[in-house]
Tab-separated table of C-alpha atoms in Angstrom:
chain	number	residue	atom	x	y	z
A	51	UNK	CA	21.120	37.749	120.484
A	52	UNK	CA	20.619	33.830	119.862
A	53	UNK	CA	22.840	33.311	116.843
A	54	UNK	CA	22.925	29.755	114.098
A	55	UNK	CA	25.064	29.210	111.667
A	56	UNK	CA	24.017	26.548	109.339
A	57	UNK	CA	27.403	25.242	107.288
A	58	UNK	CA	28.120	21.847	104.598
A	59	UNK	CA	30.788	20.622	106.711
A	60	UNK	CA	32.424	23.074	109.721
A	61	UNK	CA	35.132	19.930	110.381
A	62	UNK	CA	37.095	20.470	107.558
A	63	UNK	CA	39.804	23.267	105.748
A	64	UNK	CA	38.355	26.192	103.705
A	65	UNK	CA	37.679	29.735	103.516
A	66	UNK	CA	34.035	29.697	104.420
A	67	UNK	CA	34.353	27.246	107.502
A	68	UNK	CA	37.896	29.880	108.037
A	69	UNK	CA	35.700	33.015	107.972
A	70	UNK	CA	32.856	31.348	109.598
A	71	UNK	CA	34.608	30.261	112.918
A	72	UNK	CA	36.577	33.893	112.906
A	73	UNK	CA	32.511	36.036	113.043
A	74	UNK	CA	31.232	32.622	115.177
A	75	UNK	CA	34.041	33.592	118.057
A	76	UNK	CA	33.986	37.073	118.093
A	77	UNK	CA	30.051	37.070	118.457
A	78	UNK	CA	30.125	34.676	120.907
A	79	UNK	CA	31.563	36.668	123.457
A	80	UNK	CA	29.088	38.811	123.023
A	81	UNK	CA	25.867	36.811	121.793
A	82	UNK	CA	24.790	33.006	122.083
A	83	UNK	CA	26.255	31.354	119.313
A	84	UNK	CA	26.313	28.238	117.834
A	85	UNK	CA	27.630	26.655	114.629
A	86	UNK	CA	25.604	23.539	113.235
A	87	UNK	CA	27.505	21.770	110.708
A	88	UNK	CA	25.442	19.345	107.762
A	89	UNK	CA	27.877	16.958	108.264
A	90	UNK	CA	30.830	15.298	110.558
A	91	UNK	CA	34.025	13.742	108.757
A	92	UNK	CA	36.487	13.941	111.575
A	93	UNK	CA	36.202	13.645	115.185
A	94	UNK	CA	38.142	16.884	115.490
A	95	UNK	CA	37.514	20.463	113.749
A	96	UNK	CA	40.779	21.719	111.980
A	97	UNK	CA	39.755	24.868	113.579
A	98	UNK	CA	39.172	26.298	116.908
A	99	UNK	CA	35.312	27.561	117.370
A	100	UNK	CA	36.434	28.790	120.816
A	101	UNK	CA	35.092	28.814	124.144
A	102	UNK	CA	31.459	30.379	124.074
A	103	UNK	CA	30.536	28.606	120.484
A	104	UNK	CA	28.126	25.004	120.024
A	105	UNK	CA	29.437	23.562	117.532
A	106	UNK	CA	27.318	20.426	116.230
A	107	UNK	CA	26.214	18.048	113.669
A	108	UNK	CA	23.108	16.648	111.963
A	109	UNK	CA	25.445	14.068	109.839
A	110	UNK	CA	27.953	11.897	110.974
A	111	UNK	CA	30.033	10.371	107.874
A	112	UNK	CA	32.737	9.125	110.233
A	113	UNK	CA	32.493	5.141	109.219
A	114	UNK	CA	34.002	4.150	112.486
A	115	UNK	CA	31.484	6.271	114.083
A	116	UNK	CA	28.777	4.715	115.950
A	117	UNK	CA	26.443	6.928	114.960
A	118	UNK	CA	27.609	6.052	111.241
A	119	UNK	CA	24.485	7.736	108.772
A	120	UNK	CA	26.370	6.486	105.721
A	121	UNK	CA	24.316	3.506	105.656
A	122	UNK	CA	21.256	4.726	106.155
A	123	UNK	CA	19.181	3.713	102.905
A	124	UNK	CA	17.789	7.454	102.782
A	125	UNK	CA	21.180	8.960	102.324
A	126	UNK	CA	20.921	6.687	98.948
A	127	UNK	CA	17.964	8.920	97.632
A	128	UNK	CA	19.145	11.939	95.554
A	129	UNK	CA	17.610	15.090	97.753
A	130	UNK	CA	14.591	16.812	97.153
A	131	UNK	CA	15.327	20.294	98.586
A	132	UNK	CA	18.754	21.136	97.771
A	133	UNK	CA	19.142	22.390	94.361
A	134	UNK	CA	20.163	20.005	91.694
A	135	UNK	CA	22.437	22.811	90.425
A	136	UNK	CA	24.385	23.739	93.385
A	137	UNK	CA	27.768	21.946	93.340
A	138	UNK	CA	27.401	20.305	96.294
A	139	UNK	CA	24.386	18.360	95.074
A	140	UNK	CA	25.226	14.925	94.865
A	141	UNK	CA	26.823	14.866	98.491
A	142	UNK	CA	23.342	15.715	99.757
A	143	UNK	CA	20.153	13.135	99.856
A	144	UNK	CA	16.567	12.897	101.261
A	145	UNK	CA	18.621	12.164	104.840
A	146	UNK	CA	20.348	15.283	104.973
A	147	UNK	CA	16.796	16.906	104.048
A	148	UNK	CA	15.296	15.307	106.717
A	149	UNK	CA	17.759	16.394	108.832
A	150	UNK	CA	18.040	20.163	107.959
A	151	UNK	CA	13.796	20.515	107.639
A	152	UNK	CA	13.865	19.215	111.079
A	153	UNK	CA	16.469	21.587	112.593
A	154	UNK	CA	15.454	24.500	111.118
A	155	UNK	CA	11.656	23.398	112.195
A	156	UNK	CA	13.206	23.094	115.956
A	157	UNK	CA	14.714	26.489	116.316
A	158	UNK	CA	14.525	28.391	118.950
A	159	UNK	CA	17.324	31.461	117.740
A	160	UNK	CA	17.053	35.185	117.091
A	161	UNK	CA	19.281	34.911	113.816
A	162	UNK	CA	19.417	31.649	111.626
A	163	UNK	CA	22.645	32.303	108.593
A	164	UNK	CA	23.324	30.189	105.763
A	165	UNK	CA	26.445	30.268	104.389
A	166	UNK	CA	26.158	28.529	100.898
A	167	UNK	CA	23.384	29.015	98.155
A	168	UNK	CA	22.105	25.266	98.672
A	169	UNK	CA	21.455	25.658	102.596
A	170	UNK	CA	20.396	29.438	102.158
A	171	UNK	CA	17.552	27.574	99.760
A	172	UNK	CA	17.108	25.751	102.780
A	173	UNK	CA	16.220	28.252	105.251
A	174	UNK	CA	14.228	30.302	103.044
A	175	UNK	CA	12.243	27.131	102.470
A	176	UNK	CA	11.948	25.851	105.715
A	177	UNK	CA	12.987	28.184	108.499
A	178	UNK	CA	9.921	28.612	111.201
A	179	UNK	CA	8.093	31.569	111.497
A	180	UNK	CA	10.252	33.625	113.914
A	181	UNK	CA	14.034	34.083	113.225
A	182	UNK	CA	15.309	36.558	111.008
A	183	UNK	CA	16.680	34.438	107.899
A	184	UNK	CA	19.887	35.605	106.535
A	185	UNK	CA	21.587	33.969	103.709
A	186	UNK	CA	25.571	34.787	102.766
A	187	UNK	CA	27.212	34.593	99.070
A	188	UNK	CA	30.878	33.562	99.628
A	189	UNK	CA	31.363	33.034	96.041
A	190	UNK	CA	30.023	35.192	93.692
A	191	UNK	CA	26.566	35.473	91.349
A	192	UNK	CA	28.126	35.264	88.114
A	193	UNK	CA	30.273	31.597	88.967
A	194	UNK	CA	26.622	30.394	89.171
A	195	UNK	CA	24.872	28.151	86.471
A	196	UNK	CA	21.679	30.028	85.061
A	197	UNK	CA	19.702	26.969	86.209
A	198	UNK	CA	21.412	28.102	90.233
A	199	UNK	CA	20.427	31.250	89.788
A	200	UNK	CA	16.766	31.013	89.019
A	201	UNK	CA	16.479	28.729	91.623
A	202	UNK	CA	17.708	31.173	94.146
A	203	UNK	CA	15.768	34.005	92.176
A	204	UNK	CA	12.341	31.862	93.080
A	205	UNK	CA	13.102	31.571	96.729
A	206	UNK	CA	15.666	34.545	98.035
A	207	UNK	CA	12.581	36.525	98.288
A	208	UNK	CA	11.565	34.837	101.122
A	209	UNK	CA	14.903	35.808	103.163
A	210	UNK	CA	15.328	39.094	105.308
A	211	UNK	CA	18.681	39.698	104.223
A	212	UNK	CA	21.568	38.557	101.638
A	213	UNK	CA	25.323	39.182	102.525
A	214	UNK	CA	28.202	39.228	100.052
A	215	UNK	CA	31.761	39.322	100.436
A	216	UNK	CA	32.455	42.453	98.040
A	217	UNK	CA	30.704	45.451	96.960
A	218	UNK	CA	31.529	44.474	93.243
A	219	UNK	CA	29.473	41.101	93.613
A	220	UNK	CA	26.053	43.515	96.197
A	221	UNK	CA	26.245	45.494	93.009
A	222	UNK	CA	25.729	42.806	90.550
A	223	UNK	CA	22.701	41.180	93.290
A	224	UNK	CA	20.915	44.235	92.525
A	225	UNK	CA	21.119	44.545	88.895
A	226	UNK	CA	20.691	40.403	88.154
A	227	UNK	CA	18.057	39.385	91.154
A	228	UNK	CA	14.841	40.657	92.054
A	229	UNK	CA	14.767	40.962	95.779
A	230	UNK	CA	12.210	43.670	96.967
A	231	UNK	CA	11.987	43.650	100.608
A	232	UNK	CA	15.505	41.752	101.228
A	233	UNK	CA	18.216	43.757	102.630
A	234	UNK	CA	21.614	43.705	100.438
A	235	UNK	CA	24.619	44.132	102.270
A	236	UNK	CA	27.948	43.658	101.638
A	237	UNK	CA	30.220	42.672	104.923
A	238	UNK	CA	33.641	41.624	103.915
A	239	UNK	CA	35.322	38.681	105.551
A	240	UNK	CA	37.237	38.364	108.430
A	241	UNK	CA	40.794	37.561	109.505
A	242	UNK	CA	42.143	37.832	113.118
A	243	UNK	CA	45.602	39.261	113.966
A	244	UNK	CA	48.539	37.081	113.646
A	245	UNK	CA	49.631	36.822	117.119
A	246	UNK	CA	53.413	37.068	115.645
A	247	UNK	CA	55.717	39.584	114.819
A	248	UNK	CA	54.593	40.491	111.646
A	249	UNK	CA	57.340	40.508	108.585
A	250	UNK	CA	60.394	43.306	108.660
A	251	UNK	CA	60.842	42.719	104.799
A	252	UNK	CA	64.184	41.829	105.173
A	253	UNK	CA	63.730	38.338	103.663
A	254	UNK	CA	63.985	37.822	100.179
A	255	UNK	CA	60.936	35.191	99.539
A	256	UNK	CA	58.162	35.895	97.418
A	257	UNK	CA	55.365	33.915	99.202
A	258	UNK	CA	52.162	32.761	97.690
A	259	UNK	CA	48.942	30.280	99.061
A	260	UNK	CA	46.188	29.171	97.938
A	261	UNK	CA	44.722	25.233	96.110
A	262	UNK	CA	46.816	24.470	93.657
A	263	UNK	CA	43.311	25.082	90.592
A	264	UNK	CA	43.501	26.802	87.262
A	265	UNK	CA	41.438	29.773	88.523
A	266	UNK	CA	44.752	30.460	90.767
A	267	UNK	CA	46.807	31.125	88.112
A	268	UNK	CA	49.982	29.836	89.568
A	269	UNK	CA	51.851	29.109	85.944
A	270	UNK	CA	51.115	32.838	85.358
A	271	UNK	CA	53.036	33.626	88.186
A	272	UNK	CA	55.778	30.882	87.593
A	273	UNK	CA	56.314	32.360	84.305
A	274	UNK	CA	56.789	35.641	85.910
A	275	UNK	CA	59.313	34.390	88.237
A	276	UNK	CA	61.052	33.424	85.372
A	277	UNK	CA	61.769	37.198	84.736
A	278	UNK	CA	62.426	37.764	88.304
A	279	UNK	CA	65.376	35.744	88.750
A	280	UNK	CA	66.936	36.276	85.899
A	281	UNK	CA	67.416	39.797	87.189
A	282	UNK	CA	67.577	38.485	91.357
A	283	UNK	CA	69.047	35.046	91.310
A	284	UNK	CA	68.872	35.854	95.148
A	285	UNK	CA	65.049	36.140	95.655
A	286	UNK	CA	62.988	33.007	95.878
A	287	UNK	CA	59.919	31.841	95.622
A	288	UNK	CA	57.398	29.591	98.024
A	289	UNK	CA	53.966	28.537	96.972
A	290	UNK	CA	51.857	26.712	99.716
A	291	UNK	CA	48.734	24.993	99.063
A	292	UNK	CA	47.809	21.361	97.787
A	293	UNK	CA	45.365	20.590	95.053
A	294	UNK	CA	44.990	18.561	91.022
A	295	UNK	CA	47.543	21.432	89.503
A	296	UNK	CA	50.518	20.665	91.751
A	297	UNK	CA	52.086	17.802	88.784
A	298	UNK	CA	51.549	20.559	85.997
A	299	UNK	CA	53.680	23.078	88.248
A	300	UNK	CA	55.493	21.074	89.229
A	301	UNK	CA	56.598	19.939	85.362
A	302	UNK	CA	56.433	23.718	84.163
A	303	UNK	CA	59.040	24.533	87.090
A	304	UNK	CA	61.327	21.616	85.968
A	305	UNK	CA	61.222	23.008	82.424
A	306	UNK	CA	62.119	26.526	83.457
A	307	UNK	CA	64.957	25.485	84.986
A	308	UNK	CA	63.277	26.856	88.590
A	309	UNK	CA	63.650	23.989	91.121
A	310	UNK	CA	66.297	26.188	92.922
A	311	UNK	CA	63.917	29.283	92.748
A	312	UNK	CA	60.746	27.946	93.188
A	313	UNK	CA	58.682	25.634	95.793
A	314	UNK	CA	55.952	24.004	95.874
A	315	UNK	CA	55.291	23.921	99.799
A	316	UNK	CA	52.040	21.902	100.201
A	317	UNK	CA	49.497	23.216	102.659
A	318	UNK	CA	50.439	24.619	105.953
A	319	UNK	CA	47.496	24.978	108.993
A	320	UNK	CA	47.989	27.960	110.121
A	321	UNK	CA	49.370	29.573	107.067
A	322	UNK	CA	50.762	33.118	109.290
A	323	UNK	CA	53.786	31.655	110.551
A	324	UNK	CA	55.029	31.647	106.828
A	325	UNK	CA	53.243	34.821	105.476
A	326	UNK	CA	55.800	35.964	108.427
A	327	UNK	CA	59.093	34.617	106.863
A	328	UNK	CA	57.948	36.520	103.580
A	329	UNK	CA	58.615	39.922	102.465
A	330	UNK	CA	56.494	39.783	99.489
A	331	UNK	CA	53.313	37.987	98.992
A	332	UNK	CA	51.401	37.280	95.248
A	333	UNK	CA	48.184	36.607	94.241
A	334	UNK	CA	48.016	35.684	90.260
A	335	UNK	CA	44.358	34.059	90.089
A	336	UNK	CA	41.615	35.441	87.085
A	337	UNK	CA	38.745	35.260	89.670
A	338	UNK	CA	38.786	35.938	93.316
A	339	UNK	CA	35.617	35.809	95.381
A	340	UNK	CA	37.168	38.231	98.268
A	341	UNK	CA	40.429	37.310	98.335
A	342	UNK	CA	41.173	36.143	101.736
A	343	UNK	CA	45.028	35.361	101.601
A	344	UNK	CA	45.178	38.890	100.046
A	345	UNK	CA	44.415	39.914	103.835
A	346	UNK	CA	45.960	37.770	105.272
A	347	UNK	CA	49.654	38.497	104.029
A	348	UNK	CA	48.733	41.728	104.791
A	349	UNK	CA	47.785	41.039	108.131
A	350	UNK	CA	51.839	39.651	108.365
A	351	UNK	CA	52.887	43.155	107.399
A	352	UNK	CA	53.582	41.738	103.597
A	353	UNK	CA	52.203	44.059	100.755
A	354	UNK	CA	50.516	42.104	98.025
A	355	UNK	CA	50.894	42.452	94.386
A	356	UNK	CA	48.097	41.351	92.808
A	357	UNK	CA	45.834	40.656	89.287
A	358	UNK	CA	43.377	43.091	89.656
A	359	UNK	CA	40.999	40.482	88.948
A	360	UNK	CA	37.191	40.376	89.705
A	361	UNK	CA	36.252	40.383	92.356
A	362	UNK	CA	37.625	41.130	95.487
A	363	UNK	CA	41.361	42.491	95.394
A	364	UNK	CA	40.492	46.444	94.270
A	365	UNK	CA	38.474	46.556	97.520
A	366	UNK	CA	41.521	45.137	99.781
A	367	UNK	CA	44.712	46.852	97.890
A	368	UNK	CA	44.487	50.454	97.675
A	369	UNK	CA	47.329	50.036	94.369
A	370	UNK	CA	50.687	52.336	95.078
A	371	UNK	CA	50.150	52.449	99.004
A	372	UNK	CA	49.339	48.688	100.090
A	373	UNK	CA	50.959	46.457	97.159
A	374	UNK	CA	50.127	46.557	94.019
A	375	UNK	CA	46.949	46.169	91.256
A	376	UNK	CA	48.473	44.171	87.519
A	377	UNK	CA	45.951	43.869	84.441
A	378	UNK	CA	44.802	40.299	85.062
A	379	UNK	CA	47.081	37.349	82.900
A	380	UNK	CA	49.595	39.497	82.574
A	381	UNK	CA	53.195	37.719	82.987
A	382	UNK	CA	55.322	41.372	82.109
A	383	UNK	CA	53.279	42.776	84.584
A	384	UNK	CA	53.267	41.091	87.315
A	385	UNK	CA	57.453	40.580	86.951
A	386	UNK	CA	57.865	44.032	86.968
A	387	UNK	CA	55.390	44.614	89.780
A	388	UNK	CA	57.229	41.892	92.102
A	389	UNK	CA	60.444	43.906	90.840
A	390	UNK	CA	59.534	47.287	91.966
A	391	UNK	CA	59.087	45.859	95.080
A	392	UNK	CA	62.493	43.498	95.406
A	393	UNK	CA	64.883	46.362	94.100
A	394	UNK	CA	63.232	49.122	96.323
A	395	UNK	CA	64.022	47.980	99.766
A	396	UNK	CA	62.142	51.621	101.566
A	397	UNK	CA	59.699	51.446	99.348
A	398	UNK	CA	58.876	47.460	100.209
A	399	UNK	CA	59.112	47.862	104.127
A	400	UNK	CA	56.600	51.224	103.638
A	401	UNK	CA	53.999	49.323	102.111
A	402	UNK	CA	54.434	46.067	104.368
A	403	UNK	CA	53.635	48.981	107.338
A	404	UNK	CA	50.875	50.559	105.225
A	405	UNK	CA	49.559	46.778	104.843
A	406	UNK	CA	49.897	46.297	108.536
A	407	UNK	CA	47.889	48.614	109.388
A	408	UNK	CA	44.991	49.486	107.220
A	409	UNK	CA	44.083	45.591	107.022
A	410	UNK	CA	43.293	45.888	110.630
A	411	UNK	CA	39.833	47.018	109.321
A	412	UNK	CA	39.050	43.066	108.658
A	413	UNK	CA	39.379	42.582	111.886
A	414	UNK	CA	36.533	40.533	113.567
A	415	UNK	CA	35.279	42.929	115.953
A	416	UNK	CA	34.836	44.981	112.962
A	417	UNK	CA	33.517	42.601	110.372
A	418	UNK	CA	31.029	41.055	114.110
A	419	UNK	CA	30.135	44.692	114.131
A	420	UNK	CA	28.566	45.205	110.719
A	421	UNK	CA	26.700	41.393	111.257
A	422	UNK	CA	25.394	42.738	114.633
A	423	UNK	CA	23.561	46.260	113.334
A	424	UNK	CA	22.691	43.807	110.935
A	425	UNK	CA	20.776	41.793	112.695
A	426	UNK	CA	19.631	43.936	115.350
A	427	UNK	CA	18.361	46.111	112.185
A	428	UNK	CA	16.065	43.491	110.523
A	429	UNK	CA	15.142	41.961	113.975
A	430	UNK	CA	13.771	45.743	115.165
A	431	UNK	CA	11.622	45.421	112.090
A	432	UNK	CA	8.651	43.441	114.101
A	433	UNK	CA	6.684	40.258	114.178
A	434	UNK	CA	3.941	41.886	112.194
A	435	UNK	CA	6.445	43.739	109.466
A	436	UNK	CA	8.731	40.675	108.753
A	437	UNK	CA	5.275	38.124	108.926
A	438	UNK	CA	4.000	40.253	106.013
A	439	UNK	CA	7.371	40.574	104.273
A	440	UNK	CA	7.935	36.508	103.818
A	441	UNK	CA	4.340	36.141	102.699
A	442	UNK	CA	5.054	38.668	100.063
A	443	UNK	CA	8.408	37.013	99.541
A	444	UNK	CA	6.561	33.571	98.797
A	445	UNK	CA	4.084	34.788	96.674
A	446	UNK	CA	6.688	36.688	94.665
A	447	UNK	CA	8.621	33.193	95.263
A	448	UNK	CA	5.756	31.503	93.006
A	449	UNK	CA	5.793	34.572	90.885
A	450	UNK	CA	9.020	34.184	89.830
A	451	UNK	CA	9.262	30.616	89.333
A	452	UNK	CA	6.334	30.400	87.079
A	453	UNK	CA	7.785	33.150	84.815
A	454	UNK	CA	11.510	31.487	84.922
A	455	UNK	CA	9.879	28.160	83.651
A	456	UNK	CA	7.849	30.257	81.058
A	457	UNK	CA	10.647	31.799	79.600
A	458	UNK	CA	12.892	28.893	80.059
A	459	UNK	CA	9.862	26.923	77.509
A	460	UNK	CA	10.023	29.453	75.277
A	461	UNK	CA	13.887	29.376	75.116
A	462	UNK	CA	13.288	25.914	74.574
A	463	UNK	CA	10.917	25.972	72.014
A	464	UNK	CA	12.252	28.579	69.832
A	465	UNK	CA	15.902	26.521	69.728
A	466	UNK	CA	13.824	23.475	68.730
């Protein structure tokens, strides 16, 4: 198969970028694969696409590049196709509209895959007849605004498939979206084998990683570790990542007198060597669209103590077997779970071994195999069936959009 991935910016760092590279590299061992990045902001990508994957871009925003597009007058005009309600809307423009449309019109591939809602909208509306159209959801439907949901409900019927990273989110899509004839599949993100010796469970370190953002609730982890250090002052906590919350978290650590027990380590790439130095991983988020760091830690042999937040942790961790799930927002429960593993060497090491074994199901080879089956099934629909599906999808898109506009106007009239 010839497979084309369309991504916001393949040259940066992020979970969607990382998992797209993991999937593309593995598919590239057997298929013709390309990654097309809407933007390019640096000379060399952070992640290596591998020898078999072609990487290209549509809009060059490197200021020192002779091909710099930032000064193009079209780039100063707001986008018309990319949804206004999408989080990245301000970065898109008439220039990106045109370049994406040109790419989709000249596509010569079997499958085109979008990696965020706004790009899925482009694919649904503009991809030429022929390629299978797949839209990936790397966040969750519940995190999208009502306006974006209305937009997606109006155009997603033109796709052949929508994939989510958890079963929970797939069920939400089935409950809240009207997508007749569109294949809806839950396919998790992939994490490759680290290629280093796994943790042996003897180091007295708890490790956490991710952007320092409110949703990650590192404040809870810090307060829980205050209780841990009161009982086991020989253990330490390392938190990796950067973000706007760094100052607040630093102040909280200092206020609690934990500056010798908790360390804000900043971003690290790769993270695998840092996971392997620890013995327990901790995740205290109020929400996770999947839980990449959970899988990364498990693949390095660490049991994970995680809040049982929507949507991913419970689909990754088998509570009491390869980690612990605790109620969201419960500082005492987090501390108790951490101490349960800290104070029981045999349990900690046994759970770490189980985590290492069970996390192999997220290997890129396993995930790529599921995508291969999905793509092959969709291609097997045949040209006529695919054409009829898209014609119906276009019709339904118009009907749904008209209904949503009507409901919206009725709602405004009622509140006027």
